mmCIF file of C-alpha atoms in Angstrom:
data_model
loop_
_atom_site.group_PDB
_atom_site.id
_atom_site.type_symbol
_atom_site.label_atom_id
_atom_site.label_comp_id
_atom_site.label_asym_id
_atom_site.label_seq_id
_atom_site.Cartn_x
_atom_site.Cartn_y
_atom_site.Cartn_z
ATOM 1 C CA MET A 2 -15.642 21.904 -11.615
ATOM 2 C CA LEU A 3 -15.608 19.619 -8.623
ATOM 3 C CA LYS A 4 -17.414 21.036 -5.615
ATOM 4 C CA LEU A 5 -15.217 19.895 -2.780
ATOM 5 C CA ASP A 6 -16.318 19.537 0.801
ATOM 6 C CA ASN A 7 -14.817 18.364 4.043
ATOM 7 C CA VAL A 8 -17.154 15.663 5.285
ATOM 8 C CA CYS A 9 -17.059 12.070 6.538
ATOM 9 C CA GLY A 10 -13.719 12.832 8.193
ATOM 10 C CA VAL A 11 -12.005 12.870 4.787
ATOM 11 C CA PRO A 12 -10.257 16.104 3.762
ATOM 12 C CA ILE A 13 -11.578 16.073 0.184
ATOM 13 C CA SER A 14 -14.945 14.549 -0.609
ATOM 14 C CA HIS A 15 -17.695 15.121 -3.119
ATOM 15 C CA GLN A 16 -21.319 14.079 -3.473
ATOM 16 C CA VAL A 17 -21.680 13.260 -7.135
ATOM 17 C CA GLU A 18 -24.746 14.535 -8.984
ATOM 18 C CA ILE A 19 -24.626 12.456 -12.139
ATOM 19 C CA GLY A 20 -27.973 13.286 -13.690
ATOM 20 C CA ASP A 21 -28.293 11.585 -17.076
ATOM 21 C CA ASP A 22 -24.544 11.049 -17.487
ATOM 22 C CA THR A 23 -23.018 7.663 -16.900
ATOM 23 C CA ALA A 24 -20.427 7.400 -14.139
ATOM 24 C CA CYS A 25 -17.589 6.991 -16.653
ATOM 25 C CA ASN A 26 -18.720 10.010 -18.661
ATOM 26 C CA TRP A 27 -18.842 12.091 -15.488
ATOM 27 C CA LEU A 28 -15.328 10.987 -14.542
ATOM 28 C CA VAL A 29 -13.995 11.725 -18.036
ATOM 29 C CA LYS A 30 -15.499 15.238 -17.935
ATOM 30 C CA ASN A 31 -13.946 15.874 -14.521
ATOM 31 C CA GLN A 32 -10.647 14.060 -15.115
ATOM 32 C CA LYS A 33 -8.439 17.157 -15.226
ATOM 33 C CA ASN A 34 -9.979 18.475 -12.021
ATOM 34 C CA ILE A 35 -9.558 15.088 -10.365
ATOM 35 C CA GLU A 36 -5.905 14.968 -11.420
ATOM 36 C CA SER A 37 -5.310 18.475 -10.100
ATOM 37 C CA VAL A 38 -6.832 17.669 -6.708
ATOM 38 C CA LEU A 39 -4.904 14.394 -6.422
ATOM 39 C CA ASN A 40 -1.618 16.124 -7.266
ATOM 40 C CA SER A 41 -2.137 18.767 -4.578
ATOM 41 C CA ASN A 42 -4.326 17.312 -1.835
ATOM 42 C CA GLY A 43 -3.935 13.655 -2.677
ATOM 43 C CA VAL A 44 -7.377 12.196 -1.934
ATOM 44 C CA ILE A 45 -10.972 12.388 -3.136
ATOM 45 C CA LEU A 46 -13.943 10.477 -1.780
ATOM 46 C CA LEU A 47 -16.737 10.305 -4.350
ATOM 47 C CA LYS A 48 -20.197 9.372 -3.118
ATOM 48 C CA GLY A 49 -23.225 8.577 -5.220
ATOM 49 C CA LEU A 50 -21.610 6.680 -8.091
ATOM 50 C CA LYS A 51 -23.221 3.370 -9.034
ATOM 51 C CA VAL A 52 -20.601 0.627 -9.279
ATOM 52 C CA LEU A 53 -22.223 -2.669 -10.225
ATOM 53 C CA SER A 54 -19.228 -4.840 -11.109
ATOM 54 C CA SER A 55 -15.430 -5.107 -11.091
ATOM 55 C CA MET A 56 -15.502 -4.470 -14.855
ATOM 56 C CA LYS A 57 -17.388 -1.218 -14.300
ATOM 57 C CA PHE A 58 -14.936 -0.247 -11.570
ATOM 58 C CA SER A 59 -12.014 -0.854 -13.935
ATOM 59 C CA GLN A 60 -13.599 1.427 -16.547
ATOM 60 C CA MET A 61 -14.224 4.117 -13.949
ATOM 61 C CA LEU A 62 -10.627 4.112 -12.700
ATOM 62 C CA LYS A 63 -9.256 4.348 -16.228
ATOM 63 C CA ALA A 64 -11.552 7.324 -16.800
ATOM 64 C CA ALA A 65 -10.610 9.002 -13.500
ATOM 65 C CA PHE A 66 -6.854 8.444 -13.828
ATOM 66 C CA ASN A 67 -6.607 8.673 -17.642
ATOM 67 C CA ARG A 68 -4.130 5.802 -17.639
ATOM 68 C CA GLU A 69 -4.111 2.007 -17.761
ATOM 69 C CA LEU A 70 -4.352 -0.046 -14.592
ATOM 70 C CA GLN A 71 -1.337 -2.091 -13.617
ATOM 71 C CA GLU A 72 -0.818 -5.651 -12.480
ATOM 72 C CA TYR A 73 -0.062 -6.229 -8.798
ATOM 73 C CA THR A 74 3.394 -7.814 -9.011
ATOM 74 C CA TYR A 75 6.214 -8.194 -6.470
ATOM 75 C CA ARG A 76 3.427 -8.716 -3.967
ATOM 76 C CA SER A 77 3.550 -8.570 -0.197
ATOM 77 C CA THR A 78 -0.055 -9.492 0.619
ATOM 78 C CA PRO A 79 -2.598 -12.016 -0.691
ATOM 79 C CA ARG A 80 -5.221 -10.664 -3.087
ATOM 80 C CA VAL A 81 -7.582 -12.192 -5.632
ATOM 81 C CA LEU A 82 -7.440 -10.956 -9.231
ATOM 82 C CA LEU A 83 -10.964 -10.417 -10.534
ATOM 83 C CA ASN A 84 -10.440 -8.990 -14.021
ATOM 84 C CA ASN A 85 -8.830 -6.079 -15.862
ATOM 85 C CA ASN A 86 -6.277 -5.614 -13.037
ATOM 86 C CA ILE A 87 -8.956 -5.158 -10.396
ATOM 87 C CA TYR A 88 -8.241 -6.990 -7.150
ATOM 88 C CA THR A 89 -9.911 -7.721 -3.869
ATOM 89 C CA ALA A 90 -8.530 -5.803 -0.916
ATOM 90 C CA THR A 91 -5.878 -7.695 1.057
ATOM 91 C CA GLU A 92 -7.231 -11.084 2.073
ATOM 92 C CA TYR A 93 -6.236 -11.041 5.744
ATOM 93 C CA HIS A 94 -8.565 -12.425 8.409
ATOM 94 C CA SER A 95 -11.213 -9.968 9.543
ATOM 95 C CA ASP A 96 -9.775 -9.696 13.072
ATOM 96 C CA GLN A 97 -6.408 -8.468 11.774
ATOM 97 C CA VAL A 98 -5.509 -4.781 11.542
ATOM 98 C CA ILE A 99 -3.433 -3.656 8.559
ATOM 99 C CA LEU A 100 -1.043 -0.892 9.615
ATOM 100 C CA GLN A 101 -0.750 2.338 7.658
ATOM 101 C CA HIS A 102 1.479 2.137 4.593
ATOM 102 C CA ASN A 103 2.041 3.416 1.073
ATOM 103 C CA GLU A 104 1.479 0.678 -1.502
ATOM 104 C CA ASN A 105 4.698 -1.062 -2.619
ATOM 105 C CA ALA A 106 6.869 1.381 -0.656
ATOM 106 C CA TYR A 107 9.264 -1.541 -0.038
ATOM 107 C CA SER A 108 10.058 -1.546 -3.762
ATOM 108 C CA ASP A 109 11.885 0.763 -6.165
ATOM 109 C CA LYS A 110 8.719 1.072 -8.272
ATOM 110 C CA TRP A 111 5.199 1.732 -7.066
ATOM 111 C CA PRO A 112 1.766 2.862 -8.307
ATOM 112 C CA MET A 113 1.090 6.585 -8.097
ATOM 113 C CA ARG A 114 -2.692 6.185 -8.075
ATOM 114 C CA LEU A 115 -4.941 3.885 -6.035
ATOM 115 C CA GLY A 116 -8.680 3.457 -6.311
ATOM 116 C CA PHE A 117 -10.901 1.771 -3.713
ATOM 117 C CA VAL A 118 -14.612 1.066 -4.140
ATOM 118 C CA CYS A 119 -17.043 -0.297 -1.565
ATOM 119 C CA MET A 120 -19.250 -3.049 -2.990
ATOM 120 C CA THR A 121 -20.375 -4.383 0.413
ATOM 121 C CA PRO A 122 -19.838 -2.327 3.592
ATOM 122 C CA PRO A 123 -19.066 -4.339 6.735
ATOM 123 C CA ASN A 124 -21.488 -4.473 9.661
ATOM 124 C CA VAL A 125 -18.881 -3.259 12.153
ATOM 125 C CA GLY A 126 -15.477 -1.660 11.548
ATOM 126 C CA GLY A 127 -13.591 -2.372 8.355
ATOM 127 C CA GLU A 128 -12.707 1.246 7.645
ATOM 128 C CA THR A 129 -9.795 2.106 5.345
ATOM 129 C CA PRO A 130 -8.040 4.780 7.421
ATOM 130 C CA ILE A 131 -5.723 7.133 5.546
ATOM 131 C CA GLY A 132 -2.885 9.369 6.705
ATOM 132 C CA ASP A 133 -1.164 12.447 5.274
ATOM 133 C CA SER A 134 2.389 11.372 4.341
ATOM 134 C CA ARG A 135 3.669 14.950 4.539
ATOM 135 C CA LYS A 136 2.478 15.325 8.121
ATOM 136 C CA ILE A 137 3.963 11.946 8.980
ATOM 137 C CA TYR A 138 7.339 12.979 7.566
ATOM 138 C CA SER A 139 7.377 16.274 9.454
ATOM 139 C CA SER A 140 6.412 14.515 12.711
ATOM 140 C CA ILE A 141 9.278 11.994 12.707
ATOM 141 C CA PRO A 142 12.154 13.177 14.926
ATOM 142 C CA HIS A 143 15.105 14.642 13.063
ATOM 143 C CA GLU A 144 17.656 12.139 14.398
ATOM 144 C CA ILE A 145 15.563 9.183 13.185
ATOM 145 C CA LYS A 146 15.102 10.709 9.743
ATOM 146 C CA GLU A 147 18.815 11.437 9.459
ATOM 147 C CA GLU A 148 19.848 7.855 10.210
ATOM 148 C CA PHE A 149 17.318 6.393 7.789
ATOM 149 C CA LEU A 150 18.325 8.885 5.094
ATOM 150 C CA ALA A 151 22.012 8.089 5.503
ATOM 151 C CA LYS A 152 21.778 4.300 5.732
ATOM 152 C CA LYS A 153 18.700 3.489 3.606
ATOM 153 C CA ILE A 154 16.701 0.293 4.226
ATOM 154 C CA LYS A 155 17.348 -3.319 3.301
ATOM 155 C CA TYR A 156 14.288 -5.550 2.830
ATOM 156 C CA ILE A 157 14.931 -9.267 3.319
ATOM 157 C CA ARG A 158 12.343 -11.807 2.199
ATOM 158 C CA ASN A 159 12.329 -15.605 2.535
ATOM 159 C CA TYR A 160 9.556 -17.105 0.426
ATOM 160 C CA GLY A 161 8.300 -20.434 1.639
ATOM 161 C CA ASP A 162 5.739 -22.120 3.808
ATOM 162 C CA ILE A 163 4.960 -19.250 6.219
ATOM 163 C CA ASP A 164 4.525 -16.255 3.933
ATOM 164 C CA LEU A 165 3.506 -15.942 0.285
ATOM 165 C CA PRO A 166 5.273 -18.388 -2.052
ATOM 166 C CA TRP A 167 7.517 -16.800 -4.664
ATOM 167 C CA GLN A 168 5.193 -17.999 -7.419
ATOM 168 C CA GLU A 169 2.424 -15.788 -6.014
ATOM 169 C CA VAL A 170 4.690 -12.827 -5.281
ATOM 170 C CA PHE A 171 6.148 -12.700 -8.798
ATOM 171 C CA CYS A 172 3.028 -14.033 -10.593
ATOM 172 C CA THR A 173 4.940 -16.778 -12.389
ATOM 173 C CA ASP A 174 6.145 -20.374 -12.009
ATOM 174 C CA SER A 175 9.286 -19.631 -14.002
ATOM 175 C CA LYS A 176 12.552 -19.223 -12.108
ATOM 176 C CA GLU A 177 14.029 -17.584 -15.209
ATOM 177 C CA LYS A 178 11.336 -14.883 -15.206
ATOM 178 C CA VAL A 179 11.925 -14.249 -11.498
ATOM 179 C CA GLU A 180 15.660 -13.913 -12.112
ATOM 180 C CA SER A 181 15.046 -11.491 -14.983
ATOM 181 C CA PHE A 182 12.661 -9.399 -12.868
ATOM 182 C CA CYS A 183 15.130 -9.213 -9.973
ATOM 183 C CA SER A 184 18.057 -8.375 -12.253
ATOM 184 C CA LYS A 185 16.162 -5.416 -13.728
ATOM 185 C CA ARG A 186 15.132 -4.152 -10.289
ATOM 186 C CA ASN A 187 18.503 -4.527 -8.513
ATOM 187 C CA ILE A 188 17.126 -7.232 -6.224
ATOM 188 C CA LYS A 189 19.692 -9.726 -4.923
ATOM 189 C CA LEU A 190 18.405 -13.257 -5.334
ATOM 190 C CA GLU A 191 19.400 -16.639 -3.904
ATOM 191 C CA TRP A 192 17.724 -19.962 -4.648
ATOM 192 C CA ARG A 193 17.670 -22.459 -1.813
ATOM 193 C CA GLY A 194 16.364 -25.508 -3.583
ATOM 194 C CA GLU A 195 12.798 -24.631 -4.504
ATOM 195 C CA LYS A 196 12.712 -21.783 -1.994
ATOM 196 C CA LEU A 197 13.848 -18.230 -2.624
ATOM 197 C CA ARG A 198 15.526 -15.453 -0.657
ATOM 198 C CA THR A 199 15.762 -11.839 -1.868
ATOM 199 C CA GLU A 200 17.336 -8.630 -0.605
ATOM 200 C CA GLN A 201 16.702 -5.120 -1.877
ATOM 201 C CA THR A 202 18.031 -1.814 -0.548
ATOM 202 C CA ASN A 203 15.928 1.316 -1.124
ATOM 203 C CA LYS A 204 15.663 4.886 0.093
ATOM 204 C CA ALA A 205 13.605 5.628 3.193
ATOM 205 C CA VAL A 206 12.434 8.997 1.856
ATOM 206 C CA GLN A 207 11.220 9.911 -1.624
ATOM 207 C CA ASN A 208 10.275 13.278 -3.116
ATOM 208 C CA HIS A 209 6.860 13.580 -4.700
ATOM 209 C CA PRO A 210 7.334 14.071 -8.467
ATOM 210 C CA VAL A 211 4.754 16.888 -8.702
ATOM 211 C CA THR A 212 4.815 18.720 -5.371
ATOM 212 C CA GLY A 213 8.482 18.053 -4.575
ATOM 213 C CA ASP A 214 7.545 17.335 -0.955
ATOM 214 C CA PRO A 215 9.705 14.842 0.958
ATOM 215 C CA ILE A 216 7.658 11.738 1.771
ATOM 216 C CA TRP A 217 8.382 9.109 4.428
ATOM 217 C CA PHE A 218 8.099 6.290 1.901
ATOM 218 C CA ASN A 219 9.102 2.871 3.177
ATOM 219 C CA GLN A 220 7.688 -0.151 4.997
ATOM 220 C CA ALA A 221 10.325 -0.699 7.664
ATOM 221 C CA HIS A 222 7.641 -0.498 10.353
ATOM 222 C CA LEU A 223 5.699 -3.302 8.606
ATOM 223 C CA PHE A 224 8.510 -5.651 7.563
ATOM 224 C CA HIS A 225 10.214 -5.706 10.958
ATOM 225 C CA HIS A 226 9.238 -8.613 13.219
ATOM 226 C CA SER A 227 8.249 -6.182 15.987
ATOM 227 C CA ALA A 228 5.127 -5.398 13.932
ATOM 228 C CA LEU A 229 3.848 -8.957 14.484
ATOM 229 C CA PRO A 230 1.547 -9.932 17.346
ATOM 230 C CA LYS A 231 3.785 -10.701 20.329
ATOM 231 C CA ASP A 232 2.946 -14.403 20.505
ATOM 232 C CA THR A 233 3.562 -14.818 16.765
ATOM 233 C CA GLU A 234 6.833 -12.896 16.960
ATOM 234 C CA LYS A 235 8.073 -15.027 19.861
ATOM 235 C CA SER A 236 7.119 -18.335 18.256
ATOM 236 C CA LEU A 237 8.929 -17.411 15.036
ATOM 237 C CA LEU A 238 12.065 -16.088 16.761
ATOM 238 C CA ASP A 239 12.207 -19.279 18.846
ATOM 239 C CA ILE A 240 12.936 -21.261 15.680
ATOM 240 C CA LEU A 241 14.345 -18.709 13.207
ATOM 241 C CA SER A 242 16.929 -15.939 13.271
ATOM 242 C CA PRO A 243 15.674 -12.503 12.149
ATOM 243 C CA ASN A 244 17.319 -12.907 8.727
ATOM 244 C CA GLU A 245 15.521 -16.230 8.237
ATOM 245 C CA LEU A 246 12.070 -14.813 8.932
ATOM 246 C CA PRO A 247 9.622 -14.521 6.024
ATOM 247 C CA ARG A 248 10.219 -10.768 6.159
ATOM 248 C CA HIS A 249 12.854 -8.744 7.897
ATOM 249 C CA VAL A 250 14.324 -5.293 7.541
ATOM 250 C CA THR A 251 17.649 -3.750 8.493
ATOM 251 C CA PHE A 252 19.496 -0.598 7.604
ATOM 252 C CA GLY A 253 21.151 -0.749 4.213
ATOM 253 C CA ASP A 254 24.527 -1.542 5.753
ATOM 254 C CA GLY A 255 23.051 -4.590 7.506
ATOM 255 C CA SER A 256 22.912 -3.025 10.979
ATOM 256 C CA GLU A 257 19.751 -3.559 12.995
ATOM 257 C CA ILE A 258 17.137 -0.827 13.229
ATOM 258 C CA ASP A 259 16.382 0.327 16.768
ATOM 259 C CA ILE A 260 13.000 -1.149 17.719
ATOM 260 C CA GLU A 261 12.209 2.040 19.630
ATOM 261 C CA TYR A 262 12.566 3.988 16.376
ATOM 262 C CA LEU A 263 9.987 1.723 14.753
ATOM 263 C CA LYS A 264 7.610 2.105 17.697
ATOM 264 C CA ILE A 265 7.847 5.897 17.425
ATOM 265 C CA ILE A 266 7.164 5.703 13.677
ATOM 266 C CA ARG A 267 4.126 3.424 14.159
ATOM 267 C CA ASP A 268 2.756 5.772 16.816
ATOM 268 C CA ILE A 269 3.145 8.722 14.430
ATOM 269 C CA PHE A 270 1.294 6.837 11.690
ATOM 270 C CA GLN A 271 -1.462 6.021 14.176
ATOM 271 C CA SER A 272 -1.783 9.600 15.414
ATOM 272 C CA ASN A 273 -2.307 10.878 11.856
ATOM 273 C CA LEU A 274 -5.234 8.618 10.950
ATOM 274 C CA VAL A 275 -8.334 9.928 9.181
ATOM 275 C CA LYS A 276 -11.281 7.500 9.157
ATOM 276 C CA PHE A 277 -14.673 7.369 7.509
ATOM 277 C CA LYS A 278 -17.403 4.740 7.417
ATOM 278 C CA TRP A 279 -17.740 2.956 4.074
ATOM 279 C CA GLU A 280 -21.098 3.124 2.307
ATOM 280 C CA LYS A 281 -22.040 1.079 -0.738
ATOM 281 C CA GLY A 282 -20.783 2.734 -3.921
ATOM 282 C CA ASP A 283 -18.196 4.977 -2.214
ATOM 283 C CA LEU A 284 -15.179 5.511 -4.464
ATOM 284 C CA MET A 285 -11.897 6.719 -2.923
ATOM 285 C CA LEU A 286 -9.143 7.958 -5.224
ATOM 286 C CA LEU A 287 -5.720 8.290 -3.627
ATOM 287 C CA ASP A 288 -2.278 9.604 -4.491
ATOM 288 C CA ASN A 289 -0.200 6.692 -3.162
ATOM 289 C CA MET A 290 2.695 8.910 -2.119
ATOM 290 C CA LEU A 291 0.769 11.742 -0.485
ATOM 291 C CA TRP A 292 -1.482 9.459 1.583
ATOM 292 C CA THR A 293 -1.052 6.185 3.434
ATOM 293 C CA HIS A 294 -3.823 3.654 3.917
ATOM 294 C CA GLY A 295 -4.607 0.683 6.150
ATOM 295 C CA ARG A 296 -7.529 -1.365 7.440
ATOM 296 C CA THR A 297 -9.320 -1.790 10.751
ATOM 297 C CA ALA A 298 -10.685 -5.114 11.984
ATOM 298 C CA PHE A 299 -14.293 -5.813 11.074
ATOM 299 C CA GLN A 300 -17.327 -8.031 11.520
ATOM 300 C CA GLY A 301 -19.683 -9.284 8.842
ATOM 301 C CA PRO A 302 -19.153 -9.397 5.075
ATOM 302 C CA ARG A 303 -16.865 -6.783 3.549
ATOM 303 C CA LYS A 304 -16.074 -6.347 -0.135
ATOM 304 C CA ILE A 305 -13.687 -3.582 -1.090
ATOM 305 C CA LEU A 306 -12.114 -3.660 -4.557
ATOM 306 C CA VAL A 307 -8.785 -2.066 -5.449
ATOM 307 C CA GLY A 308 -7.102 -0.888 -8.645
ATOM 308 C CA MET A 309 -3.646 0.636 -9.147
ATOM 309 C CA ALA A 310 -2.263 2.902 -11.864
#
């Protein structure tokens, strides 16, 4: 059985005593316990495992999750594929903060399991803060939840020179494959020469398939232009309308979302942060619905690898 503690500021953590077992063997032996903890509490931080390569990390995640890792498609951030569906963490500049979010919550399909491993801890900062999605949901004012529930959310993306090109987002150079993907996922698509525009309307709240808990599961607070640095937001809105921005979000009926609502939601995400300092070899396993994640700014080298299942 896993001996669970409450250390490093993370609700569920465990100092692994491997002995003569390999890391993968240990994870296989404890897989049912890991699954049980992830389905109820949603997060485990394992310390003491030796992770020497992205290939080893891939094997460990398959053992921990007992399922294959998935490709990162319909992307919203730049990452580098290493091998076996293991990726670098989002390749944003070190001075940028990544706000709390659930992976692919802007889509109608998302990974249920995330794994993060620290290969190189940063000198300063660079934490991966997490937040309890159930607490976030319960903290959002009733009137905001009701409007989002009733109207849903429309995500608008214009792929071009400013944001990720559509070839990177959909992992293909084929327009036909993009059209097939969008048709299957109920994504409205419009070609504008070699550029692409998409719209997709999704629920703002999802119920966890195991616990049944309602989860605030969307990225309205990230896709809206008010999430940008003020100077960047102004420079873009000086030349583009909101619907022409690389990313924009409205209610499902096309009406604009109150910016004050989004500020309240971001503040709630921020007030529910749990942080810990990465150490080499730390492995964090996350239920992607029950917990959000983000990134603080950092100094020095930082190498965090990510896998999804």
